[in-house]
Coordinates of C-alpha atoms and ligand atoms in Angstrom, one line a residue:
X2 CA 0.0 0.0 0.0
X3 CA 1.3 3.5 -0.5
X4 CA -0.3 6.5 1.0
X5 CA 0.3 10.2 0.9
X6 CA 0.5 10.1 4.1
X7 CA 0.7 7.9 7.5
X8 CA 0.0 9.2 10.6
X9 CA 1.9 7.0 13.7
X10 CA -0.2 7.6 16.6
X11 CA -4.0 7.7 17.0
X12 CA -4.2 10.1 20.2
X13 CA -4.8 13.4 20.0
X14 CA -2.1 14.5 17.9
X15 CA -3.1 12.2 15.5
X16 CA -6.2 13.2 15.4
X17 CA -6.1 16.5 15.2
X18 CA -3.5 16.1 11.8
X19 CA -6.3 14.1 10.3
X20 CA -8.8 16.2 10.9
X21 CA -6.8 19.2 9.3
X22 CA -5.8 16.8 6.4
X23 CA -9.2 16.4 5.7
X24 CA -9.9 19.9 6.0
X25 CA -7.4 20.5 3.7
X26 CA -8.8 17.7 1.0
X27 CA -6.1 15.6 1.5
X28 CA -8.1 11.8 2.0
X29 CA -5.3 9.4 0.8
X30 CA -3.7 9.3 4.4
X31 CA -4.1 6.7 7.2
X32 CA -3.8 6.2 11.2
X33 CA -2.0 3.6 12.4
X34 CA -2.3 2.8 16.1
X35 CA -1.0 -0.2 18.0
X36 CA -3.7 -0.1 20.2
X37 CA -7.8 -1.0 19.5
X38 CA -9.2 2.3 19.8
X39 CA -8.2 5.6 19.1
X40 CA -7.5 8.4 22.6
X41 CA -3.7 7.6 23.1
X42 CA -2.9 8.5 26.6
X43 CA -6.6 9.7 27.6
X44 CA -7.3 5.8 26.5
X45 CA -4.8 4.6 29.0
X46 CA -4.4 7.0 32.1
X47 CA -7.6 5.8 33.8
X48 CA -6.3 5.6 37.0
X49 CA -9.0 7.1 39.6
X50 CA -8.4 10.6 39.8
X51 CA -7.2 10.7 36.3
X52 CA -8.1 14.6 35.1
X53 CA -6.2 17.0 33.2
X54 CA -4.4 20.6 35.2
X55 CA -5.4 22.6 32.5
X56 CA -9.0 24.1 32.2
X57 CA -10.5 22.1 29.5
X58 CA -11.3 25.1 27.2
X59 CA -7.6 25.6 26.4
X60 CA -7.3 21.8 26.6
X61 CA -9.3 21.3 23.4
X62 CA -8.7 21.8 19.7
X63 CA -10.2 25.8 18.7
X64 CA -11.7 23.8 15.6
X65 CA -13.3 21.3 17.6
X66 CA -14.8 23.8 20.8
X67 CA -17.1 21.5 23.2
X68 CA -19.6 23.6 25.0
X69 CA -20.3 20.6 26.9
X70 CA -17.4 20.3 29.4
X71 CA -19.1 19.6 32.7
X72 CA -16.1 21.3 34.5
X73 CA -13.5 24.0 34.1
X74 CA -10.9 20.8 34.4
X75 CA -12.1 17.7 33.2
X76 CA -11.8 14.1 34.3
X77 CA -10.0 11.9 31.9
X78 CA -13.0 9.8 31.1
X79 CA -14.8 12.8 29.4
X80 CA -11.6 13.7 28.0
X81 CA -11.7 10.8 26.2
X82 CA -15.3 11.2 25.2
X83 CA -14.2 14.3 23.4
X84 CA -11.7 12.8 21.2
X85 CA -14.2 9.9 20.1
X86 CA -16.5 11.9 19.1
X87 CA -13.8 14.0 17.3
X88 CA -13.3 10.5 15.3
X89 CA -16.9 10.1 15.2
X90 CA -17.5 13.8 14.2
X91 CA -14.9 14.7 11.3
X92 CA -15.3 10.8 9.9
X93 CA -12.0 9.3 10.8
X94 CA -12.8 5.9 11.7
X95 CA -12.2 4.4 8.7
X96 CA -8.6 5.7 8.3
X97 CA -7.7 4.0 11.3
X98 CA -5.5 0.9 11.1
X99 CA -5.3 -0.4 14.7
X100 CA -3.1 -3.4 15.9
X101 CA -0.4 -2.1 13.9
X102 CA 2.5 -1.7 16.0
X103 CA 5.3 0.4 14.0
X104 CA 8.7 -0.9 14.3
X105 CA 10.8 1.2 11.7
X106 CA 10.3 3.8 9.2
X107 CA 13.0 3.7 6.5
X108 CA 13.4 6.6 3.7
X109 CA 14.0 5.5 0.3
X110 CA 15.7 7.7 -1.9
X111 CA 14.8 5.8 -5.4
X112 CA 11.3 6.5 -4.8
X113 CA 11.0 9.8 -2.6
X114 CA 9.1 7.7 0.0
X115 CA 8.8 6.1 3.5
X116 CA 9.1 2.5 4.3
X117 CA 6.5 1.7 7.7
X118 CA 7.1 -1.6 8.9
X119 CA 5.1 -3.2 11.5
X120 CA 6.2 -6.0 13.7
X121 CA 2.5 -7.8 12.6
X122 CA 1.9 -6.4 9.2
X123 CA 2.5 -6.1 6.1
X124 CA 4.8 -2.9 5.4
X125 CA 3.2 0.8 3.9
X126 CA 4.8 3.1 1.8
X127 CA 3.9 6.7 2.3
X128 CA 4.8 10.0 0.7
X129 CA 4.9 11.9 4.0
X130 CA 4.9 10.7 7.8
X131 CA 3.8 12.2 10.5
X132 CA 4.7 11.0 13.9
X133 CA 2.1 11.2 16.5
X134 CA 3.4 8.6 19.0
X135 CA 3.8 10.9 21.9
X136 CA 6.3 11.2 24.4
X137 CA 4.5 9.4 27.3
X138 CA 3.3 6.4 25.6
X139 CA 5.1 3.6 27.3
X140 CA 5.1 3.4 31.2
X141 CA 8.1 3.0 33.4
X142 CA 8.6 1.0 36.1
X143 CA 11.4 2.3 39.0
X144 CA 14.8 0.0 38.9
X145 CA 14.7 -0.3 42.0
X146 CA 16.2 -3.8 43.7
X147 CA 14.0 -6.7 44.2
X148 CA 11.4 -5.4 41.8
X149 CA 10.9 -8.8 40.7
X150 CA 10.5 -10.6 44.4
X151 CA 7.7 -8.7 45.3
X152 CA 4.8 -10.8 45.9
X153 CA 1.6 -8.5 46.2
X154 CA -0.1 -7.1 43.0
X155 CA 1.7 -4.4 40.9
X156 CA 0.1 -1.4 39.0
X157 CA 1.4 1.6 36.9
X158 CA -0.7 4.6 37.1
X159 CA -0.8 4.8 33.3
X160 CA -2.3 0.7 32.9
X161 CA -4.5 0.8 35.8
X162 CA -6.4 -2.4 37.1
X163 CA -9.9 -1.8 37.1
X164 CA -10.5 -5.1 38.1
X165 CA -8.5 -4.7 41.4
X166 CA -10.7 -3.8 44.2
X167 CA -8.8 -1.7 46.8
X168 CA -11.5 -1.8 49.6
X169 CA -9.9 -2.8 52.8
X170 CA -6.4 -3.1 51.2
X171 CA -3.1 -2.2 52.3
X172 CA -1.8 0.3 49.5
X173 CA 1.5 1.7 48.9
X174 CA 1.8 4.6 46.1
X175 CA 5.4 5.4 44.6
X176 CA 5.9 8.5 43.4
X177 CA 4.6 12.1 44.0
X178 CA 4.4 13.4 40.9
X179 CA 1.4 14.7 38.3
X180 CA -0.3 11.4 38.6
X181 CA 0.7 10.4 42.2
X182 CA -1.2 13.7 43.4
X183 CA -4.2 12.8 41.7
X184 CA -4.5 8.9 43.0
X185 CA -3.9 9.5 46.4
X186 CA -6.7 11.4 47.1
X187 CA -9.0 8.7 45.5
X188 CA -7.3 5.9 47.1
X189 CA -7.7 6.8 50.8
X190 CA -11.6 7.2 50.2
X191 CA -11.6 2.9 49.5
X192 CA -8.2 1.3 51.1
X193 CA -7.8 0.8 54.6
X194 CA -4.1 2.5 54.8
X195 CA -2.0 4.0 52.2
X196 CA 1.6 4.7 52.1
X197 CA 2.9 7.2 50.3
X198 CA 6.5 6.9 49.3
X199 CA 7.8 10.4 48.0
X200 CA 11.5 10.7 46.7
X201 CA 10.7 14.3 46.0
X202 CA 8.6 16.8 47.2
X203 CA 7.0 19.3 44.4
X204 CA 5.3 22.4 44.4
X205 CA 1.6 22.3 44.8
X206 CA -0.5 24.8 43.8
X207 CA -4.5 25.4 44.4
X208 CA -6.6 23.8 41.8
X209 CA -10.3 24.8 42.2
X210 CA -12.8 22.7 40.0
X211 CA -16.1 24.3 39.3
X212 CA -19.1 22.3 37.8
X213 CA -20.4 24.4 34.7
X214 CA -24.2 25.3 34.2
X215 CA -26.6 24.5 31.8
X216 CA -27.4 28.2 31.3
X217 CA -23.5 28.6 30.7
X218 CA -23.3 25.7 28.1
X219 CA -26.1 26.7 26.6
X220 CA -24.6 30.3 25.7
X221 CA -21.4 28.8 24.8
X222 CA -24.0 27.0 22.1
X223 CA -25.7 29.4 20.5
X224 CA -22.7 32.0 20.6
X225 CA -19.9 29.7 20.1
X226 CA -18.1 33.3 19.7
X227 CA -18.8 33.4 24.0
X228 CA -16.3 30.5 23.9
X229 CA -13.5 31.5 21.9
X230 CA -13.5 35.0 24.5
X231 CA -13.3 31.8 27.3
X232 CA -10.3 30.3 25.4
X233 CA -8.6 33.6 24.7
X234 CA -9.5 34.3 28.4
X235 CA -7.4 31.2 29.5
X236 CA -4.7 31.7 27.3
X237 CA -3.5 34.9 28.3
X238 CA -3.9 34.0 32.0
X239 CA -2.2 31.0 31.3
X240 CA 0.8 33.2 29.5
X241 CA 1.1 35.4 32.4
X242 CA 2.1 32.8 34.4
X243 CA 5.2 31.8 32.2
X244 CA 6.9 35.0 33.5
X245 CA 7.2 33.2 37.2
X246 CA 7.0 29.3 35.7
X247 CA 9.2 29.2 32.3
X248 CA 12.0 31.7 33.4
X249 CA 13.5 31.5 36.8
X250 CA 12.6 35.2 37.6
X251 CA 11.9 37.7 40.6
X252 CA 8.7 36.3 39.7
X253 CA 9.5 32.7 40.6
X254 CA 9.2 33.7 44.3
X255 CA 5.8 34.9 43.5
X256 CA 4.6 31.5 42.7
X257 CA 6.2 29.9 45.7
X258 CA 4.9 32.1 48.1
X259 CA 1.5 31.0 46.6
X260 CA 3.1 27.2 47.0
X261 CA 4.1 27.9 50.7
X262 CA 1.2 29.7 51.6
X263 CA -0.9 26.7 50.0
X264 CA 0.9 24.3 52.1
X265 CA 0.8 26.7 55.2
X266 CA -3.1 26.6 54.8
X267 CA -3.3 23.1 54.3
X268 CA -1.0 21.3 56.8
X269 CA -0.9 22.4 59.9
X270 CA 1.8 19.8 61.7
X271 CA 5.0 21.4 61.1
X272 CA 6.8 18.8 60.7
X273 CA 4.8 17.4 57.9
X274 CA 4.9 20.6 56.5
X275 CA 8.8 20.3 56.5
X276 CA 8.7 17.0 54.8
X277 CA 6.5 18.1 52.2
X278 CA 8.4 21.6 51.1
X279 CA 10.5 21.6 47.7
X280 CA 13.8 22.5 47.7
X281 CA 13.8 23.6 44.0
X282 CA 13.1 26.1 42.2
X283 CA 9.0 26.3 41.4
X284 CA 8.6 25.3 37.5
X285 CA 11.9 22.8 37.3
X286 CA 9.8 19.9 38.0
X287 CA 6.2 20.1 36.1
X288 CA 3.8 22.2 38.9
X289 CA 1.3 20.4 41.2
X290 CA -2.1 21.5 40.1
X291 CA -4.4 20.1 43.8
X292 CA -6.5 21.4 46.7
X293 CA -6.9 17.6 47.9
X294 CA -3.6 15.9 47.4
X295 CA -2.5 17.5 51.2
X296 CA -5.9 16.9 53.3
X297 CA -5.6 13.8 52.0
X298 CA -2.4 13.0 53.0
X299 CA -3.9 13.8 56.5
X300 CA -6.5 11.3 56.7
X301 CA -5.9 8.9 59.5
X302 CA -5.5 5.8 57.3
X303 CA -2.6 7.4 55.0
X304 CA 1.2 8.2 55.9
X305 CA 3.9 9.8 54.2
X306 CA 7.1 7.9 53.5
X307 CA 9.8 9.9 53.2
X308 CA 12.6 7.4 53.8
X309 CA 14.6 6.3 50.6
X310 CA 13.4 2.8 49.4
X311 CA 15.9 0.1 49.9
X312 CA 14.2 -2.6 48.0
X313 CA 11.0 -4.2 47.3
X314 CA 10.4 -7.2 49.3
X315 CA 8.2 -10.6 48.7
X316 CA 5.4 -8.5 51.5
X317 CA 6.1 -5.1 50.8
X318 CA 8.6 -2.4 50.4
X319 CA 11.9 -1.6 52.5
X320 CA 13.2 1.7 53.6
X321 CA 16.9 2.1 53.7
X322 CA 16.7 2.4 58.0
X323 CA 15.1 -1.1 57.8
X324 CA 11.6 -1.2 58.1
X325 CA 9.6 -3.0 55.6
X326 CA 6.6 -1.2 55.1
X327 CA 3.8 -4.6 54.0
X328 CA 1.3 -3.7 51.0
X329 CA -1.1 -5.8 49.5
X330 CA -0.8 -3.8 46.7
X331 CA 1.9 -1.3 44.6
X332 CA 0.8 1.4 42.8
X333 CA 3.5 2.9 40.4
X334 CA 2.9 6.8 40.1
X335 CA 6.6 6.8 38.7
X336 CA 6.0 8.1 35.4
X337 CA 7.0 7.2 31.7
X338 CA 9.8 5.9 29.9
X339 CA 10.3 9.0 27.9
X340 CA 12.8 8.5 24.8
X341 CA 15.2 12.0 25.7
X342 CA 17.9 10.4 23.2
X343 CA 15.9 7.9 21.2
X344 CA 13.2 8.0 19.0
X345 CA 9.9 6.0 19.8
X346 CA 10.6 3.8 16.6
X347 CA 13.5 3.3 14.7
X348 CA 14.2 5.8 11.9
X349 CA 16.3 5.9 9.1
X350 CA 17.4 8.5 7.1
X351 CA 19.2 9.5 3.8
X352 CA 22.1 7.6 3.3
X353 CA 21.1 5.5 6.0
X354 CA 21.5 7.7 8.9
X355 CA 19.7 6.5 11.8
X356 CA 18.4 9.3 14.0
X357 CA 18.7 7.5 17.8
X358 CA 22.5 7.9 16.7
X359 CA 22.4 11.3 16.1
X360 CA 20.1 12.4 18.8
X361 CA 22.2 10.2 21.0
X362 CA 23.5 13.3 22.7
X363 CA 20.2 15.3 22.6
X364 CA 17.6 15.4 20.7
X365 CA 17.3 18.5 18.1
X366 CA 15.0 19.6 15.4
X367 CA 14.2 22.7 13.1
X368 CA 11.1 24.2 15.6
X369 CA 10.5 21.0 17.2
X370 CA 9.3 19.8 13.7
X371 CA 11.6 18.4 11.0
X372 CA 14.7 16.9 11.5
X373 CA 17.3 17.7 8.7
X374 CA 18.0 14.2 6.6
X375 CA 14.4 12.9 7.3
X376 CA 12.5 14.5 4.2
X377 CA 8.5 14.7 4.6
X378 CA 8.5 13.6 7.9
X379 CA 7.5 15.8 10.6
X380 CA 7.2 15.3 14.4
X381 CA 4.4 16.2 17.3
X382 CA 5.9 16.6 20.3
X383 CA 9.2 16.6 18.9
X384 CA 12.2 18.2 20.6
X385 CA 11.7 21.2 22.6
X386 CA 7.9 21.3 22.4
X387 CA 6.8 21.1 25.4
X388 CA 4.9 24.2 27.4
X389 CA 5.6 24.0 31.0
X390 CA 2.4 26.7 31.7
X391 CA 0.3 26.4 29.2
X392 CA -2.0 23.7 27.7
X393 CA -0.1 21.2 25.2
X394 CA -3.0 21.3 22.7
X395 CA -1.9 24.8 21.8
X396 CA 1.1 23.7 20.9
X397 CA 0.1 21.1 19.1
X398 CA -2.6 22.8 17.3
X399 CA 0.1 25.1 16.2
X400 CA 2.2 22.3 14.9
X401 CA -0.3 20.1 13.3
X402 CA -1.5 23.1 10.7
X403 CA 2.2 23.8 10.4
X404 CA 2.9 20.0 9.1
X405 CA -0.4 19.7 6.9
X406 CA 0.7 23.2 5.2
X407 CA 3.8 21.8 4.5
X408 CA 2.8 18.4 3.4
X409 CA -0.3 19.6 1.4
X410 CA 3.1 21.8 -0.4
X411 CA 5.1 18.9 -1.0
X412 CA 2.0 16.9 -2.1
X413 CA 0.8 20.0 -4.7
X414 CA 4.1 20.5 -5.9
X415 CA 5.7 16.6 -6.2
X416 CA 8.7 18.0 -4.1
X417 CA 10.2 16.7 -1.1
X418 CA 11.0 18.6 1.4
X419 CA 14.1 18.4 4.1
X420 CA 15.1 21.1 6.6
X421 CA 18.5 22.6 5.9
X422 CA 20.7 21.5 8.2
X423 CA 22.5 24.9 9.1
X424 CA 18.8 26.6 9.5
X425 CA 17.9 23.5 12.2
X426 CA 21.5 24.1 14.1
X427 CA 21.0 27.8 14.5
X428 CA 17.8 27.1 15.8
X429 CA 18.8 25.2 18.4
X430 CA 22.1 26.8 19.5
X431 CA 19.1 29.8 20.0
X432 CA 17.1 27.3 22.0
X433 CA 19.6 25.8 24.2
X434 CA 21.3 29.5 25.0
X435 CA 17.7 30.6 25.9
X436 CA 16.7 27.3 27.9
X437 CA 19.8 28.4 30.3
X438 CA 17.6 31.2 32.0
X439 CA 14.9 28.7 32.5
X440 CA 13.4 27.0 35.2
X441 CA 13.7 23.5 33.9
X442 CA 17.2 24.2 34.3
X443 CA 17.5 25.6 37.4
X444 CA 19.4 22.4 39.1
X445 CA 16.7 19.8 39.7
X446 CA 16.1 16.3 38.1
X447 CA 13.0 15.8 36.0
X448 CA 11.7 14.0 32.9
X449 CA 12.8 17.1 31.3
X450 CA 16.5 16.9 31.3
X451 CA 18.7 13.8 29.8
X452 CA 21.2 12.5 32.9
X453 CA 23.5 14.8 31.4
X454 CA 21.2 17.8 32.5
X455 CA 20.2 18.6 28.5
X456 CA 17.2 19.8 28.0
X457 CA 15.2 18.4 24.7
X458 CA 11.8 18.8 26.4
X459 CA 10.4 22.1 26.5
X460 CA 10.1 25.3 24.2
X461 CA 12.0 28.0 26.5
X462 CA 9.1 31.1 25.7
X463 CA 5.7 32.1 25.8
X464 CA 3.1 30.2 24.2
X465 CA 2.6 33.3 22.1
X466 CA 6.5 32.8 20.6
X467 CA 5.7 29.5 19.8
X468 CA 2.7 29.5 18.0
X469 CA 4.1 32.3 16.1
X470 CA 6.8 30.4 14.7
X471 CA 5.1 27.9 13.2
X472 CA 2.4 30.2 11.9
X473 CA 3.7 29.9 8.1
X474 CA 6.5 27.0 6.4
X475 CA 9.4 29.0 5.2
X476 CA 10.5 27.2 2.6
X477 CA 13.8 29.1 2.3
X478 CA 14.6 27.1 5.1
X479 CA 13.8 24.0 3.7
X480 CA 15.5 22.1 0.6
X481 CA 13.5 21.0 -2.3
X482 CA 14.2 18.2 -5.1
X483 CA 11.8 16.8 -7.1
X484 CA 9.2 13.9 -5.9
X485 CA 10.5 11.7 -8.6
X486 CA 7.8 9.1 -9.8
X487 CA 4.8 10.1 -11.2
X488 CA 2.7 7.4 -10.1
X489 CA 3.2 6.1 -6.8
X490 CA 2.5 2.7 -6.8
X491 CA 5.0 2.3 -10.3
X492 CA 7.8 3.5 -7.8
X493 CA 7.0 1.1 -5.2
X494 CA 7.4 -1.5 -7.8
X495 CA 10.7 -0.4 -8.9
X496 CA 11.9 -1.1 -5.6
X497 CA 10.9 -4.3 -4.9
Ligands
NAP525 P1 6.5 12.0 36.9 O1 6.1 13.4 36.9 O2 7.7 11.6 36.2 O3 6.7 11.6 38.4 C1 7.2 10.3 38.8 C2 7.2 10.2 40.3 O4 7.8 9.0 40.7 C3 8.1 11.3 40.9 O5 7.6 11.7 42.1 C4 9.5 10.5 41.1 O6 10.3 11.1 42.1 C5 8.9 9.2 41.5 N1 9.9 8.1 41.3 C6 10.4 7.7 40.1 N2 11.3 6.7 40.3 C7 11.3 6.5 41.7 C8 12.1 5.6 42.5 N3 12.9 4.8 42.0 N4 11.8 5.7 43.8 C9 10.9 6.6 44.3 N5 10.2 7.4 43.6 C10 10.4 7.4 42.3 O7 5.3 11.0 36.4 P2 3.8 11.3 36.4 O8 3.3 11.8 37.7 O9 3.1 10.1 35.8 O10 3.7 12.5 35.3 C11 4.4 12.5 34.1 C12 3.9 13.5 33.2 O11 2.6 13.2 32.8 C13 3.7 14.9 33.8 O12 4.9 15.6 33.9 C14 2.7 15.5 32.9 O13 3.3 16.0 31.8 C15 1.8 14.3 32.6 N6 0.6 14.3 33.4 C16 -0.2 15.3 33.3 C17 -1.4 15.4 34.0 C18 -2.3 16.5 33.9 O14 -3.1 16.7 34.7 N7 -2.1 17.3 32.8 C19 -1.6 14.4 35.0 C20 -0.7 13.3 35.1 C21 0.4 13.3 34.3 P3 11.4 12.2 41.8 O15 10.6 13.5 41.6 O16 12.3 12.2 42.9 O17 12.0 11.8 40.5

């Protein structure tokens, strides 16, 4: 089969590029997605608590507004219900190609196209790729010793259990992070103790959830204008707060006095207080968005470990002063196996270049998009990409019509298109000179940074600078040659 186009990912990145190749009458294209339904991490983070920190009107396409979010943030079950119906709505189902588990995308220079193999399918040809994978797509389990020996049941936030029943149950929750804040809460409603094991405290911030009315959705209906001001109303509150988040500023005492005071107000025992205050800079380590993670850390039937763990034993876990704390079961909140260095799938390039080599010391890319020897193939969430105050679907809004301008170009024209390289290296001495006054980089460890303290995560600017620079392909930046067959398929068969 060859396609125009192959999309690698069918969450909301991958979504939102076939609905804008639609848009822009481009049909011949097609979804591949190793899993049985579409929602990509909405479809797997269904832990209890699951919700997203970022109101749900800037956490939605602007060409797919919902005036029926129930709350200002949403849970991640009607999160999910939003992006089926976006499948449902713009007609995508039947470019989907679930089950089809990508594992390596070869360029061929004979025929101007992309090689997809699966590791259970016959391979696809394409003129143009787009990969949607995501960045937090496969879940990682802590190496920590005895993994293995442990003896009780075992769950990752991201692959919950939702056949496990936790009533009466001795729970133990590793990790303190975005998800870890959001279980624990749920958890000590059902289990009969829960153990929190924190490494690190973070900053916590108030999150206040209000239910939205039926009068309010029912403006947002009949003037959808109403909820574009809401959006824009978002934004810019949301871009105000990169002065104090994304730049370690005078400003970054302003939000953690906010964090202290939150704390203050919240915990009362001092010495809980102590153990639970970050000694970071706010905005290295992605911000705590709760108002119930703390009370609930105060119920009677939940403690706070903040002992190192030793090792995982057959009954439960062991601190390093010896105690072995017994749990019925584990829950991992420890986060994702991000690729900082990799890619998600093996990629090779003209002349055979495989890009986990050369992003082997850091990932870098031409505006977190193209990569300079990987013609017609562009990236969401690629390097640098990632907002640490504002929602992500901006982002990738701004990057999906970016890639479909481009592609529709190189599909118009017959041309392939590849970044020059001295345009992408520019780019990112820029990045990486600006990411220095940043927060990320401020001296803590995160998911941001590579173990050599890189940063190939986030987009050091406002949301504003970002969306800007993707707002039109310059294709002086760019190198062109001709798409060489005519007819597709005859190329394909001159390979084979
Ligand atoms: P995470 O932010 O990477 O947090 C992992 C937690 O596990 C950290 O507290 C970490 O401690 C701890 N941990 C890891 N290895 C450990 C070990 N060996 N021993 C003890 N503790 C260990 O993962 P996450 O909470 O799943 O969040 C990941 C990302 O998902 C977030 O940054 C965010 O982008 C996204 N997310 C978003 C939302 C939302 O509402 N929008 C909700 C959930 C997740 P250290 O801090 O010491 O490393």
């Amino acid at each position: 089969m060859t396609l125009d186009v192959a999309i690698i990912g069918g969450g909301f990145a991958g979504i939102g590029a076939a609905i804008r190749l639609k848009q822009k009458q481009i049909h011949d294209f097609a979804l591949f997605e190793r899993g049985t339904e579409p929602g990509g991490t909405w479809r797997d983070n269904t832990y209890p608590g699951a919700a997203c920190d970022i109101p749900s009107r800037l956490y939605s396409y602007s060409f797919a507004p919902n005036p029926d979010w129930s709350h200002t943030y949403s849970g991640s079950a009607e999160i999910l219900r939003y992006i089926e119906r976006m499948v449902d709505d713009f007609g995508l189902r039947p470019f989907f190609r679930f089950g089809h588990n990508v594992d390596g995308v070869v360029w061929n220079e004979q025929t101007s196209l992309w090689e997809i193999t699966f590791d259970n399918q016959p391979p696809v040809h394409a003129r143009a790729v787009v990969m949607a994978s995501g960045p937090l797509a496969n879940v990682s389990f802590p190496a920590i010793r005895g993994l293995e020996t442990y003896e009780g049941h075992k769950i990752h936030s991201a692959r919950w259990d939702h056949d496990y029943d936790f009533t009466d149950k001795k729970v133990a929750v590793i990790g303190t992070g975005a998800s870890g804040v959001q279980i624990v809460p749920e958890l000590v409603k059902v289990a009969k103790s829960v153990k929190v094991f924190q490494r690190t405290p973070g900053w916590a911030l108030p999150r206040t959830n209000f239910a939205t009315r039926q009068r309010t959705k029912d403006i947002y209906r009949r003037f959808p204008q109403t909820q574009t001001l809401a959006r824009q109303a978002w934004f810019w509150g949301h871009e105000s707060v990169a002065l104090g988040v994304v730049w370690n500023s005078p400003l970054t005492r302003v939000v953690e006095a906010v964090g202290k005071l939150h704390l203050r107000r919240q915990v009362k025992d001092p010495w809980l207080r102590r153990q639970l205050t970050p000694g970071f800079r706010a905005g290295c380590k992605r911000l705590l968005m709760t108002s119930d993670y703390y009370p609930a850390l105060q119920k009677d039937n939940c403690t706070l470990v903040t002992w190192p763990i030793a090792r995982l034993a057959p009954r439960g876990i062991r601190t390093v002063e010896g105690i072995e704390h017994h749990a019925d079961v584990i829950v991992f909140a420890t986060g994702f196996d991000v690729s900082k260095t990799g890619t998600p799938v093996p990629i090779t390039g003209r002349g055979g270049r495989v890009l986990a080599d050369e992003w082997s010391t850091g990932a870098k890319a031409y505006k977190s998009i193209s990569v300079s020897g990987y013609p017609n193939m562009y990236f969401t969430f690629g390097p640098n990409s990632g907002p640490g105050h504002s929602s992500a679907l901006v982002y990738m809004e701004a990057q999906i019509d970016y890639l479909v301008d481009a592609i529709s170009h190189a599909l118009a024209h017959d041309v392939v298109l590849d970044v020059r390289a001295d345009r992408q290296r520019a780019y990112n001495e820029n990045i990486q000179r600006r990411l220095q006054k940043t927060t990320w980089n401020s001296g803590c460890s995160s998911w941001y940074l590579t173990e050599d303290g890189f940063n190939a995560t986030m987009f050091p600017g406002f949301a504003t600078q970002y969306v800007g620079q993707l707002k039109s392909v310059d294709y002086d930046d760019y190198t062109t040659s001709a798409y060489r067959p005519s007819d597709k398929d005859a190329a394909v068969t001159a390979t084979v």
